[in-house]
GROMACS .gro file of C-alpha atoms in nm:
model
  375
    1UNK     CA    1   8.042   6.493  -0.317
    2UNK     CA    2   7.750   6.632  -0.516
    3UNK     CA    3   7.860   6.766  -0.857
    4UNK     CA    4   7.508   6.773  -0.997
    5UNK     CA    5   7.268   6.984  -0.791
    6UNK     CA    6   7.425   7.323  -0.865
    7UNK     CA    7   7.413   7.279  -1.243
    8UNK     CA    8   7.075   7.110  -1.298
    9UNK     CA    9   6.843   7.361  -1.461
   10UNK     CA   10   7.137   7.600  -1.506
   11UNK     CA   11   7.389   7.427  -1.732
   12UNK     CA   12   7.201   7.103  -1.801
   13UNK     CA   13   6.828   7.032  -1.847
   14UNK     CA   14   6.602   7.014  -1.543
   15UNK     CA   15   6.515   6.659  -1.654
   16UNK     CA   16   6.877   6.539  -1.620
   17UNK     CA   17   6.923   6.218  -1.423
   18UNK     CA   18   7.210   6.167  -1.181
   19UNK     CA   19   7.441   5.879  -1.094
   20UNK     CA   20   7.687   5.801  -0.816
   21UNK     CA   21   8.038   5.696  -0.921
   22UNK     CA   22   8.259   5.444  -0.745
   23UNK     CA   23   8.452   5.723  -0.572
   24UNK     CA   24   8.129   5.851  -0.414
   25UNK     CA   25   8.082   6.157  -0.636
   26UNK     CA   26   7.738   6.221  -0.782
   27UNK     CA   27   7.716   6.364  -1.134
   28UNK     CA   28   7.456   6.434  -1.397
   29UNK     CA   29   7.411   6.192  -1.683
   30UNK     CA   30   7.435   6.333  -2.038
   31UNK     CA   31   7.110   6.497  -2.145
   32UNK     CA   32   6.991   6.692  -2.446
   33UNK     CA   33   6.613   6.728  -2.405
   34UNK     CA   34   6.421   6.735  -2.732
   35UNK     CA   35   6.050   6.676  -2.791
   36UNK     CA   36   6.003   6.532  -2.444
   37UNK     CA   37   6.292   6.286  -2.458
   38UNK     CA   38   6.661   6.271  -2.379
   39UNK     CA   39   6.821   6.203  -2.717
   40UNK     CA   40   7.154   6.106  -2.555
   41UNK     CA   41   7.043   5.762  -2.437
   42UNK     CA   42   7.347   5.584  -2.582
   43UNK     CA   43   7.573   5.824  -2.393
   44UNK     CA   44   7.369   5.761  -2.077
   45UNK     CA   45   7.416   5.383  -2.110
   46UNK     CA   46   7.790   5.425  -2.159
   47UNK     CA   47   7.834   5.663  -1.865
   48UNK     CA   48   7.642   5.421  -1.640
   49UNK     CA   49   7.892   5.154  -1.743
   50UNK     CA   50   8.186   5.384  -1.663
   51UNK     CA   51   8.041   5.494  -1.329
   52UNK     CA   52   8.036   5.141  -1.188
   53UNK     CA   53   8.402   5.073  -1.278
   54UNK     CA   54   8.645   5.069  -0.983
   55UNK     CA   55   8.824   5.386  -0.882
   56UNK     CA   56   9.201   5.390  -0.911
   57UNK     CA   57   9.354   5.356  -0.562
   58UNK     CA   58   9.709   5.419  -0.436
   59UNK     CA   59   9.780   5.043  -0.433
   60UNK     CA   60   9.688   5.004  -0.802
   61UNK     CA   61   9.897   4.774  -1.021
   62UNK     CA   62   9.825   4.983  -1.329
   63UNK     CA   63   9.843   5.344  -1.206
   64UNK     CA   64  10.130   5.468  -0.991
   65UNK     CA   65  10.002   5.730  -0.746
   66UNK     CA   66  10.262   5.976  -0.613
   67UNK     CA   67  10.238   6.276  -0.380
   68UNK     CA   68  10.448   6.565  -0.507
   69UNK     CA   69  10.544   6.674  -0.155
   70UNK     CA   70  10.733   6.343  -0.113
   71UNK     CA   71  10.944   6.403  -0.425
   72UNK     CA   72  10.969   6.781  -0.471
   73UNK     CA   73  11.332   6.782  -0.355
   74UNK     CA   74  11.425   6.486  -0.579
   75UNK     CA   75  11.331   6.586  -0.937
   76UNK     CA   76  11.577   6.347  -1.107
   77UNK     CA   77  11.451   6.051  -0.908
   78UNK     CA   78  11.091   6.153  -0.979
   79UNK     CA   79  11.161   6.161  -1.355
   80UNK     CA   80  11.315   5.815  -1.339
   81UNK     CA   81  11.006   5.688  -1.157
   82UNK     CA   82  10.794   5.826  -1.443
   83UNK     CA   83  11.022   5.657  -1.697
   84UNK     CA   84  11.005   5.323  -1.517
   85UNK     CA   85  10.625   5.351  -1.496
   86UNK     CA   86  10.562   5.439  -1.861
   87UNK     CA   87  10.812   5.181  -1.991
   88UNK     CA   88  10.594   4.914  -1.837
   89UNK     CA   89  10.279   5.051  -2.002
   90UNK     CA   90  10.145   5.187  -1.673
   91UNK     CA   91  10.002   5.531  -1.599
   92UNK     CA   92  10.150   5.788  -1.362
   93UNK     CA   93   9.935   6.013  -1.141
   94UNK     CA   94  10.099   6.299  -0.951
   95UNK     CA   95   9.894   6.455  -0.671
   96UNK     CA   96   9.954   6.774  -0.478
   97UNK     CA   97  10.062   7.029  -0.736
   98UNK     CA   98   9.955   7.390  -0.673
   99UNK     CA   99   9.580   7.440  -0.711
  100UNK     CA  100   9.427   7.726  -0.911
  101UNK     CA  101   9.248   8.020  -0.752
  102UNK     CA  102   8.865   8.011  -0.748
  103UNK     CA  103   8.787   8.206  -1.066
  104UNK     CA  104   8.480   8.174  -1.291
  105UNK     CA  105   8.529   7.993  -1.623
  106UNK     CA  106   8.446   8.283  -1.856
  107UNK     CA  107   8.604   8.485  -2.136
  108UNK     CA  108   8.813   8.696  -1.899
  109UNK     CA  109   8.953   8.377  -1.747
  110UNK     CA  110   9.041   8.228  -2.086
  111UNK     CA  111   9.195   8.553  -2.207
  112UNK     CA  112   9.428   8.536  -1.908
  113UNK     CA  113   9.556   8.214  -2.071
  114UNK     CA  114   9.613   8.397  -2.400
  115UNK     CA  115   9.293   8.295  -2.579
  116UNK     CA  116   9.073   8.525  -2.786
  117UNK     CA  117   8.695   8.531  -2.765
  118UNK     CA  118   8.684   8.569  -3.145
  119UNK     CA  119   8.899   8.262  -3.215
  120UNK     CA  120   8.726   8.025  -3.461
  121UNK     CA  121   8.697   7.669  -3.331
  122UNK     CA  122   8.552   7.336  -3.438
  123UNK     CA  123   8.347   7.194  -3.152
  124UNK     CA  124   8.233   6.835  -3.102
  125UNK     CA  125   7.858   6.851  -3.036
  126UNK     CA  126   7.663   6.581  -2.851
  127UNK     CA  127   7.345   6.642  -3.050
  128UNK     CA  128   7.533   6.627  -3.380
  129UNK     CA  129   7.695   6.302  -3.265
  130UNK     CA  130   7.352   6.144  -3.219
  131UNK     CA  131   7.279   6.222  -3.584
  132UNK     CA  132   7.625   6.131  -3.717
  133UNK     CA  133   7.867   5.961  -3.479
  134UNK     CA  134   8.166   5.994  -3.714
  135UNK     CA  135   8.124   6.366  -3.785
  136UNK     CA  136   7.990   6.546  -3.475
  137UNK     CA  137   8.158   6.874  -3.564
  138UNK     CA  138   8.017   7.225  -3.570
  139UNK     CA  139   8.189   7.558  -3.641
  140UNK     CA  140   8.189   7.805  -3.355
  141UNK     CA  141   8.400   8.056  -3.162
  142UNK     CA  142   8.538   8.066  -2.810
  143UNK     CA  143   8.276   8.329  -2.724
  144UNK     CA  144   7.991   8.113  -2.850
  145UNK     CA  145   8.126   7.810  -2.664
  146UNK     CA  146   8.141   8.003  -2.334
  147UNK     CA  147   7.795   8.152  -2.394
  148UNK     CA  148   7.665   7.795  -2.431
  149UNK     CA  149   7.804   7.682  -2.093
  150UNK     CA  150   7.468   7.790  -1.950
  151UNK     CA  151   7.262   7.673  -2.247
  152UNK     CA  152   7.089   7.371  -2.100
  153UNK     CA  153   7.038   7.203  -2.436
  154UNK     CA  154   7.392   7.223  -2.574
  155UNK     CA  155   7.676   6.988  -2.477
  156UNK     CA  156   8.002   7.050  -2.661
  157UNK     CA  157   8.377   7.013  -2.627
  158UNK     CA  158   8.676   7.163  -2.803
  159UNK     CA  159   8.986   6.949  -2.855
  160UNK     CA  160   9.343   7.059  -2.920
  161UNK     CA  161   9.321   7.433  -2.872
  162UNK     CA  162   9.679   7.548  -2.944
  163UNK     CA  163   9.853   7.633  -2.618
  164UNK     CA  164  10.220   7.632  -2.714
  165UNK     CA  165  10.316   7.854  -2.419
  166UNK     CA  166  10.228   7.559  -2.194
  167UNK     CA  167  10.390   7.222  -2.149
  168UNK     CA  168  10.499   6.970  -1.892
  169UNK     CA  169  10.607   7.111  -1.554
  170UNK     CA  170  10.974   7.213  -1.577
  171UNK     CA  171  11.090   6.923  -1.362
  172UNK     CA  172  10.936   6.687  -1.622
  173UNK     CA  173  11.030   6.885  -1.935
  174UNK     CA  174  11.321   6.658  -2.034
  175UNK     CA  175  11.082   6.363  -2.066
  176UNK     CA  176  10.998   6.508  -2.409
  177UNK     CA  177  11.277   6.352  -2.616
  178UNK     CA  178  11.119   6.471  -2.940
  179UNK     CA  179  11.184   6.830  -2.839
  180UNK     CA  180  11.494   6.786  -2.624
  181UNK     CA  181  11.692   6.532  -2.834
  182UNK     CA  182  11.510   6.573  -3.163
  183UNK     CA  183  11.442   6.935  -3.251
  184UNK     CA  184  11.672   7.108  -3.000
  185UNK     CA  185  11.985   6.915  -3.099
  186UNK     CA  186  11.938   6.900  -3.476
  187UNK     CA  187  11.905   7.272  -3.543
  188UNK     CA  188  12.212   7.267  -3.771
  189UNK     CA  189  12.056   7.011  -4.007
  190UNK     CA  190  11.940   7.099  -4.356
  191UNK     CA  191  11.636   7.323  -4.354
  192UNK     CA  192  11.303   7.156  -4.428
  193UNK     CA  193  10.937   7.249  -4.435
  194UNK     CA  194  10.757   7.092  -4.140
  195UNK     CA  195  10.399   7.089  -4.018
  196UNK     CA  196  10.322   7.323  -3.722
  197UNK     CA  197  10.184   7.023  -3.531
  198UNK     CA  198  10.545   6.925  -3.460
  199UNK     CA  199  10.550   7.208  -3.207
  200UNK     CA  200  10.183   7.258  -3.124
  201UNK     CA  201  10.110   6.907  -2.997
  202UNK     CA  202  10.349   6.945  -2.705
  203UNK     CA  203  10.085   7.161  -2.535
  204UNK     CA  204   9.716   7.206  -2.601
  205UNK     CA  205   9.401   7.302  -2.413
  206UNK     CA  206   9.059   7.139  -2.383
  207UNK     CA  207   8.722   7.298  -2.312
  208UNK     CA  208   8.421   7.089  -2.212
  209UNK     CA  209   8.064   7.164  -2.121
  210UNK     CA  210   7.904   6.970  -1.836
  211UNK     CA  211   7.798   6.619  -1.933
  212UNK     CA  212   8.026   6.553  -2.231
  213UNK     CA  213   8.134   6.192  -2.291
  214UNK     CA  214   8.436   6.090  -2.495
  215UNK     CA  215   8.416   5.723  -2.588
  216UNK     CA  216   8.704   5.475  -2.557
  217UNK     CA  217   8.994   5.558  -2.789
  218UNK     CA  218   9.369   5.589  -2.794
  219UNK     CA  219   9.561   5.905  -2.885
  220UNK     CA  220   9.695   5.896  -3.241
  221UNK     CA  221  10.058   5.887  -3.357
  222UNK     CA  222  10.200   5.695  -3.063
  223UNK     CA  223  10.265   5.981  -2.824
  224UNK     CA  224  10.256   5.987  -2.446
  225UNK     CA  225   9.977   6.209  -2.312
  226UNK     CA  226   9.967   6.428  -2.003
  227UNK     CA  227   9.661   6.610  -1.870
  228UNK     CA  228   9.574   6.845  -1.584
  229UNK     CA  229   9.261   7.039  -1.485
  230UNK     CA  230   9.310   7.415  -1.474
  231UNK     CA  231   8.986   7.569  -1.341
  232UNK     CA  232   8.931   7.538  -0.966
  233UNK     CA  233   8.605   7.340  -0.987
  234UNK     CA  234   8.684   7.134  -1.297
  235UNK     CA  235   8.672   6.752  -1.286
  236UNK     CA  236   8.743   6.470  -1.529
  237UNK     CA  237   8.670   6.101  -1.487
  238UNK     CA  238   8.954   5.941  -1.686
  239UNK     CA  239   8.852   5.580  -1.744
  240UNK     CA  240   9.151   5.359  -1.826
  241UNK     CA  241   9.136   5.018  -1.997
  242UNK     CA  242   9.415   4.762  -1.954
  243UNK     CA  243   9.434   4.425  -2.138
  244UNK     CA  244   9.388   4.145  -1.886
  245UNK     CA  245   9.676   3.954  -2.049
  246UNK     CA  246   9.903   4.257  -2.060
  247UNK     CA  247  10.143   4.244  -2.353
  248UNK     CA  248  10.135   3.864  -2.372
  249UNK     CA  249   9.867   3.867  -2.643
  250UNK     CA  250   9.937   3.923  -3.013
  251UNK     CA  251   9.884   4.266  -3.161
  252UNK     CA  252   9.609   4.136  -3.389
  253UNK     CA  253   9.423   4.004  -3.083
  254UNK     CA  254   9.477   4.336  -2.909
  255UNK     CA  255   9.328   4.524  -3.206
  256UNK     CA  256   9.031   4.286  -3.209
  257UNK     CA  257   8.979   4.351  -2.839
  258UNK     CA  258   8.994   4.727  -2.900
  259UNK     CA  259   8.717   4.692  -3.157
  260UNK     CA  260   8.479   4.544  -2.898
  261UNK     CA  261   8.423   4.893  -2.756
  262UNK     CA  262   8.239   4.994  -3.075
  263UNK     CA  263   7.924   4.822  -2.944
  264UNK     CA  264   7.901   4.815  -2.564
  265UNK     CA  265   7.549   4.672  -2.558
  266UNK     CA  266   7.638   4.378  -2.780
  267UNK     CA  267   7.991   4.314  -2.649
  268UNK     CA  268   7.975   4.406  -2.279
  269UNK     CA  269   8.041   4.052  -2.152
  270UNK     CA  270   8.336   4.010  -2.389
  271UNK     CA  271   8.471   4.352  -2.297
  272UNK     CA  272   8.464   4.271  -1.926
  273UNK     CA  273   8.635   3.936  -1.992
  274UNK     CA  274   8.919   4.096  -2.193
  275UNK     CA  275   8.985   4.423  -2.009
  276UNK     CA  276   9.056   4.552  -1.659
  277UNK     CA  277   8.943   4.905  -1.578
  278UNK     CA  278   9.029   5.187  -1.340
  279UNK     CA  279   8.877   5.533  -1.317
  280UNK     CA  280   9.112   5.818  -1.226
  281UNK     CA  281   8.928   6.123  -1.094
  282UNK     CA  282   9.145   6.413  -1.213
  283UNK     CA  283   9.105   6.714  -0.986
  284UNK     CA  284   9.285   7.050  -0.978
  285UNK     CA  285   9.638   6.985  -0.852
  286UNK     CA  286   9.665   6.645  -1.025
  287UNK     CA  287   9.878   6.556  -1.328
  288UNK     CA  288   9.812   6.232  -1.516
  289UNK     CA  289  10.064   6.092  -1.766
  290UNK     CA  290   9.967   5.791  -1.975
  291UNK     CA  291  10.186   5.582  -2.208
  292UNK     CA  292  10.146   5.549  -2.586
  293UNK     CA  293   9.840   5.356  -2.696
  294UNK     CA  294   9.661   5.378  -2.362
  295UNK     CA  295   9.292   5.312  -2.426
  296UNK     CA  296   9.072   5.549  -2.229
  297UNK     CA  297   8.729   5.709  -2.214
  298UNK     CA  298   8.661   6.043  -2.045
  299UNK     CA  299   8.352   6.188  -1.881
  300UNK     CA  300   8.345   6.556  -1.790
  301UNK     CA  301   8.060   6.614  -1.541
  302UNK     CA  302   8.106   6.991  -1.498
  303UNK     CA  303   8.232   7.271  -1.722
  304UNK     CA  304   8.608   7.220  -1.733
  305UNK     CA  305   8.917   7.384  -1.880
  306UNK     CA  306   9.215   7.150  -1.897
  307UNK     CA  307   9.562   7.158  -2.049
  308UNK     CA  308   9.782   6.877  -2.169
  309UNK     CA  309  10.000   6.761  -2.452
  310UNK     CA  310  10.183   6.478  -2.624
  311UNK     CA  311  10.550   6.382  -2.625
  312UNK     CA  312  10.782   6.105  -2.741
  313UNK     CA  313  11.050   5.932  -2.538
  314UNK     CA  314  11.317   5.684  -2.654
  315UNK     CA  315  11.248   5.463  -2.355
  316UNK     CA  316  10.889   5.383  -2.453
  317UNK     CA  317  10.926   5.347  -2.830
  318UNK     CA  318  10.814   4.984  -2.814
  319UNK     CA  319  10.472   5.118  -2.707
  320UNK     CA  320  10.481   5.397  -2.966
  321UNK     CA  321  10.530   5.137  -3.239
  322UNK     CA  322  10.234   4.932  -3.115
  323UNK     CA  323  10.014   5.240  -3.097
  324UNK     CA  324  10.109   5.340  -3.450
  325UNK     CA  325  10.027   4.988  -3.568
  326UNK     CA  326   9.677   5.042  -3.432
  327UNK     CA  327   9.663   5.372  -3.623
  328UNK     CA  328   9.771   5.199  -3.942
  329UNK     CA  329   9.517   4.918  -3.918
  330UNK     CA  330   9.213   5.084  -3.759
  331UNK     CA  331   9.309   5.447  -3.715
  332UNK     CA  332   8.978   5.604  -3.811
  333UNK     CA  333   8.795   5.391  -3.551
  334UNK     CA  334   9.034   5.414  -3.257
  335UNK     CA  335   9.115   5.783  -3.212
  336UNK     CA  336   8.934   6.115  -3.169
  337UNK     CA  337   9.192   6.356  -3.315
  338UNK     CA  338   9.457   6.317  -3.587
  339UNK     CA  339   9.783   6.514  -3.610
  340UNK     CA  340  10.040   6.575  -3.883
  341UNK     CA  341  10.372   6.576  -3.706
  342UNK     CA  342  10.518   6.243  -3.607
  343UNK     CA  343  10.740   6.151  -3.903
  344UNK     CA  344  10.943   6.474  -3.897
  345UNK     CA  345  10.996   6.442  -3.522
  346UNK     CA  346  11.101   6.076  -3.552
  347UNK     CA  347  11.348   6.171  -3.826
  348UNK     CA  348  11.508   6.428  -3.599
  349UNK     CA  349  11.525   6.182  -3.310
  350UNK     CA  350  11.700   5.929  -3.534
  351UNK     CA  351  11.949   6.185  -3.668
  352UNK     CA  352  12.052   6.260  -3.309
  353UNK     CA  353  12.092   5.895  -3.201
  354UNK     CA  354  12.477   5.899  -3.204
  355UNK     CA  355  12.473   6.194  -2.964
  356UNK     CA  356  12.229   6.071  -2.705
  357UNK     CA  357  12.342   6.090  -2.341
  358UNK     CA  358  12.444   5.749  -2.209
  359UNK     CA  359  12.157   5.745  -1.960
  360UNK     CA  360  11.914   5.758  -2.253
  361UNK     CA  361  12.100   5.551  -2.513
  362UNK     CA  362  12.117   5.243  -2.288
  363UNK     CA  363  11.739   5.220  -2.307
  364UNK     CA  364  11.734   5.279  -2.679
  365UNK     CA  365  11.938   4.962  -2.741
  366UNK     CA  366  11.654   4.743  -2.612
  367UNK     CA  367  11.387   4.913  -2.824
  368UNK     CA  368  11.576   5.003  -3.143
  369UNK     CA  369  11.412   4.750  -3.373
  370UNK     CA  370  11.062   4.861  -3.269
  371UNK     CA  371  11.164   5.224  -3.298
  372UNK     CA  372  11.286   5.197  -3.655
  373UNK     CA  373  10.980   5.002  -3.766
  374UNK     CA  374  10.751   5.265  -3.615
  375UNK     CA  375  10.842   5.513  -3.888
   0.00000   0.00000   0.00000
């Protein structure tokens, strides 16, 4: 499938190169054309590396692929399959959810999701990242971001747009133990001031221009992450990294292996010797859920609006603790967005421990020591 021809010279520079991914799709490579050169050469090198990685297939050992039509009448069993998958540090990919109508990604479309064209945002800018990798931010508005979709020399993304009216599909909503067993069941506790992130991180939105690369990272604070593409022609290449030795290696070795991604050119051979990779092509109608600490890179080849969120679950707290250890030791290097919510949510989850349903508390017994140390 050709994802490049229709946007070259329209949304990306005429000089943009293309590449074929392992799943057969052809995309543009990142390109900001300035003074006769593409200044995004480091991004180009990284995307070429991602494009040759194997696609995730239904027989994957690391990603469980499920068709919703096979489970739509068995929501409880489907939730338990998700729990079993994430407990093992694997990812869960649900195919076959309803697909969106073919509507243009414009201001009217975003306003139908409750967003305002005048909303101030902080965008990540590819050109700014070339100048300063750590601080690629630029102030903007939703209107300006949409206007720049067809600006061939601007590549930007917006992370964590508040979208609190969203969330996991209802049949998965009880996977969020922070909300269900933390906040919902401790409403009679002493009042306290809490950060809005406690409620905003459960659902957010992402906006990306064509050709934006997000380098390998894990999501901060030890949450599970879910993601789905909302616009009918949106696409994301979600590139997952799994330690070859699984959880048999020490956490200090794992952190050292994470750090290899900071210099692909220098460390490529070591990276390929330490990590296995799979690329999940997220299309409209797909829902990907990944466990805490999952290292991933993302390439967005076409303008895309996506929604997602974070959640905690008692059954995977051993992975939450490990992810938070990575935050504590190398947090500023290993994540792309930081939140201010986890401690208050963990406190609420602990307060409610004596009242957990038996189906949940049996799993907590095996992870309690990791759970307590994670706070």
